[in-house]
């Protein structure tokens, strides 16, 4: 599979898995279904972008668990901080608030969540990503490419309608 198609699949798959993670966490925490995320569909693009960035930048150190953890902690914290800042500046709304957590930075990031992101990325590299790569070998065909176009189109249409509704 070529780099572009593989990267787009990573974006779609990790956007979905990120949504599942967010929804599961919030549903357990609030004891009711909560559709988390910026968009309406079952995907959180920040997770897709984040994992693509992490895969590109941290793959060279994936076998050093300590460096992978530190790199993931730093990258996810930077991404979460600037995503939160950007969303608040553009939409005048804070999408999450860690200000009650110790060692937070303007409520956008907090040490406890940064550590969880670091651990999560190590877990993904060691257990989830090998399965994703295995799956991608089987959908590298015309049908797989067609499905990729459908998924990306759905995310793009959802994004356009969501931004239009907010503005």
Short mmCIF file of C-alpha atoms in Angstrom, two decimals:
data_model
loop_
_atom_site.label_atom_id
_atom_site.label_comp_id
_atom_site.label_asym_id
_atom_site.label_seq_id
_atom_site.Cartn_x
_atom_site.Cartn_y
_atom_site.Cartn_z
CA UNK A 1 0.00 0.00 0.00
CA UNK A 2 1.42 3.39 -0.86
CA UNK A 3 2.21 5.97 1.81
CA UNK A 4 -0.74 8.30 1.05
CA UNK A 5 -3.40 5.56 1.13
CA UNK A 6 -1.89 4.04 4.25
CA UNK A 7 -1.81 7.44 5.97
CA UNK A 8 -5.42 8.18 5.05
CA UNK A 9 -6.50 4.79 6.38
CA UNK A 10 -4.60 5.46 9.62
CA UNK A 11 -6.42 8.79 9.89
CA UNK A 12 -9.85 7.16 9.41
CA UNK A 13 -9.20 4.18 11.68
CA UNK A 14 -7.68 6.18 14.53
CA UNK A 15 -10.34 8.88 14.24
CA UNK A 16 -12.93 6.15 14.81
CA UNK A 17 -10.98 4.44 17.60
CA UNK A 18 -10.47 7.83 19.26
CA UNK A 19 -14.22 8.44 19.15
CA UNK A 20 -14.86 5.00 20.67
CA UNK A 21 -12.37 5.77 23.44
CA UNK A 22 -13.85 9.21 24.18
CA UNK A 23 -17.43 7.96 24.14
CA UNK A 24 -16.59 4.96 26.33
CA UNK A 25 -14.72 7.10 28.86
CA UNK A 26 -17.49 9.73 29.08
CA UNK A 27 -20.30 7.15 29.10
CA UNK A 28 -18.71 5.29 32.01
CA UNK A 29 -17.96 8.55 33.83
CA UNK A 30 -21.44 10.06 33.38
CA UNK A 31 -23.39 6.78 33.30
CA UNK A 32 -25.19 7.86 30.13
CA UNK A 33 -24.26 7.90 26.44
CA UNK A 34 -22.27 11.01 25.53
CA UNK A 35 -21.33 11.61 21.89
CA UNK A 36 -17.99 13.32 22.40
CA UNK A 37 -16.14 15.19 19.77
CA UNK A 38 -16.40 18.12 17.49
CA UNK A 39 -18.32 16.34 14.73
CA UNK A 40 -21.57 14.39 14.78
CA UNK A 41 -20.40 11.08 13.33
CA UNK A 42 -18.45 8.29 15.01
CA UNK A 43 -15.01 9.86 14.60
CA UNK A 44 -12.77 12.40 16.31
CA UNK A 45 -10.37 13.72 13.67
CA UNK A 46 -7.94 15.05 16.28
CA UNK A 47 -7.16 11.42 17.17
CA UNK A 48 -6.64 10.59 13.50
CA UNK A 49 -4.31 13.55 12.96
CA UNK A 50 -2.58 12.85 16.25
CA UNK A 51 -1.88 9.21 15.49
CA UNK A 52 -0.71 9.98 11.96
CA UNK A 53 1.70 12.56 13.39
CA UNK A 54 2.83 10.14 16.10
CA UNK A 55 3.30 7.27 13.64
CA UNK A 56 5.39 9.45 11.34
CA UNK A 57 7.51 11.05 14.06
CA UNK A 58 7.84 8.29 16.63
CA UNK A 59 8.07 5.12 14.54
CA UNK A 60 11.89 5.37 14.48
CA UNK A 61 11.93 5.00 18.29
CA UNK A 62 9.02 2.55 18.65
CA UNK A 63 11.27 -0.16 20.11
CA UNK A 64 12.48 2.06 22.96
CA UNK A 65 9.44 2.09 25.25
CA UNK A 66 10.77 4.89 27.47
CA UNK A 67 11.57 7.26 24.57
CA UNK A 68 8.27 6.33 22.89
CA UNK A 69 6.40 7.17 26.10
CA UNK A 70 8.20 10.54 26.53
CA UNK A 71 7.78 11.42 22.85
CA UNK A 72 4.09 10.49 22.95
CA UNK A 73 3.52 12.43 26.17
CA UNK A 74 5.08 15.54 24.63
CA UNK A 75 3.46 15.25 21.18
CA UNK A 76 -0.03 14.53 22.47
CA UNK A 77 0.22 17.33 25.02
CA UNK A 78 1.30 19.83 22.36
CA UNK A 79 -1.46 18.66 20.01
CA UNK A 80 -4.12 18.76 22.73
CA UNK A 81 -3.03 22.20 23.94
CA UNK A 82 -3.06 23.82 20.50
CA UNK A 83 -6.26 22.04 19.43
CA UNK A 84 -8.05 23.27 22.55
CA UNK A 85 -6.69 26.79 22.11
CA UNK A 86 -7.62 26.84 18.42
CA UNK A 87 -11.16 25.55 18.98
CA UNK A 88 -11.78 28.08 21.72
CA UNK A 89 -10.43 31.00 19.66
CA UNK A 90 -12.39 30.04 16.56
CA UNK A 91 -15.69 28.93 18.13
CA UNK A 92 -15.57 30.85 21.40
CA UNK A 93 -16.23 27.61 23.27
CA UNK A 94 -14.00 25.44 25.45
CA UNK A 95 -14.43 21.83 24.30
CA UNK A 96 -12.76 20.38 27.40
CA UNK A 97 -11.50 21.86 30.64
CA UNK A 98 -8.80 20.34 32.83
CA UNK A 99 -8.51 23.44 35.02
CA UNK A 100 -9.56 21.48 38.13
CA UNK A 101 -6.82 18.92 37.56
CA UNK A 102 -3.43 19.46 39.23
CA UNK A 103 -0.54 20.57 37.02
CA UNK A 104 -2.72 21.84 34.19
CA UNK A 105 -1.89 24.47 31.60
CA UNK A 106 -4.80 26.87 31.03
CA UNK A 107 -7.18 23.91 31.36
CA UNK A 108 -6.19 22.58 27.93
CA UNK A 109 -3.75 19.94 29.18
CA UNK A 110 -3.06 18.32 32.54
CA UNK A 111 -0.22 16.09 33.68
CA UNK A 112 -2.45 13.13 34.53
CA UNK A 113 -3.96 13.11 31.02
CA UNK A 114 -0.58 13.64 29.36
CA UNK A 115 0.74 10.58 31.20
CA UNK A 116 -2.35 8.61 30.12
CA UNK A 117 -1.78 9.68 26.48
CA UNK A 118 1.84 8.54 26.72
CA UNK A 119 0.82 5.15 28.10
CA UNK A 120 -1.97 4.90 25.53
CA UNK A 121 0.39 5.51 22.62
CA UNK A 122 2.81 2.85 23.88
CA UNK A 123 -0.15 0.45 24.14
CA UNK A 124 -1.26 1.34 20.61
CA UNK A 125 2.22 0.84 19.16
CA UNK A 126 2.66 -2.51 20.88
CA UNK A 127 -0.83 -4.03 20.50
CA UNK A 128 -3.29 -2.05 18.33
CA UNK A 129 -1.14 -0.78 15.48
CA UNK A 130 0.18 -4.20 14.46
CA UNK A 131 -3.46 -5.30 14.07
CA UNK A 132 -4.28 -2.17 12.06
CA UNK A 133 -1.31 -2.84 9.74
CA UNK A 134 -2.45 -6.48 9.37
CA UNK A 135 -5.97 -5.29 8.46
CA UNK A 136 -4.66 -2.81 5.90
CA UNK A 137 -2.95 -5.60 3.98
CA UNK A 138 -6.40 -7.09 3.30
CA UNK A 139 -8.15 -3.91 2.21
CA UNK A 140 -5.50 -2.78 -0.25
CA UNK A 141 -7.77 -3.22 -3.24
CA UNK A 142 -10.43 -1.40 -5.27
CA UNK A 143 -13.16 -2.07 -2.70
CA UNK A 144 -10.90 -0.86 0.12
CA UNK A 145 -10.09 2.33 -1.78
CA UNK A 146 -13.78 2.88 -2.48
CA UNK A 147 -14.58 2.48 1.24
CA UNK A 148 -11.78 4.91 2.11
CA UNK A 149 -13.30 7.53 -0.21
CA UNK A 150 -16.72 7.01 1.41
CA UNK A 151 -15.32 7.35 4.95
CA UNK A 152 -13.28 10.44 4.10
CA UNK A 153 -16.26 11.99 2.29
CA UNK A 154 -18.50 11.38 5.31
CA UNK A 155 -15.98 13.06 7.61
CA UNK A 156 -15.57 16.02 5.23
CA UNK A 157 -19.34 16.50 4.80
CA UNK A 158 -19.86 16.23 8.56
CA UNK A 159 -17.08 18.79 9.10
CA UNK A 160 -18.61 21.25 6.62
CA UNK A 161 -22.10 20.97 8.11
CA UNK A 162 -20.80 21.18 11.69
CA UNK A 163 -18.75 24.30 11.02
CA UNK A 164 -21.67 25.87 9.15
CA UNK A 165 -24.04 25.12 12.06
CA UNK A 166 -21.64 26.52 14.65
CA UNK A 167 -20.92 29.69 12.70
#
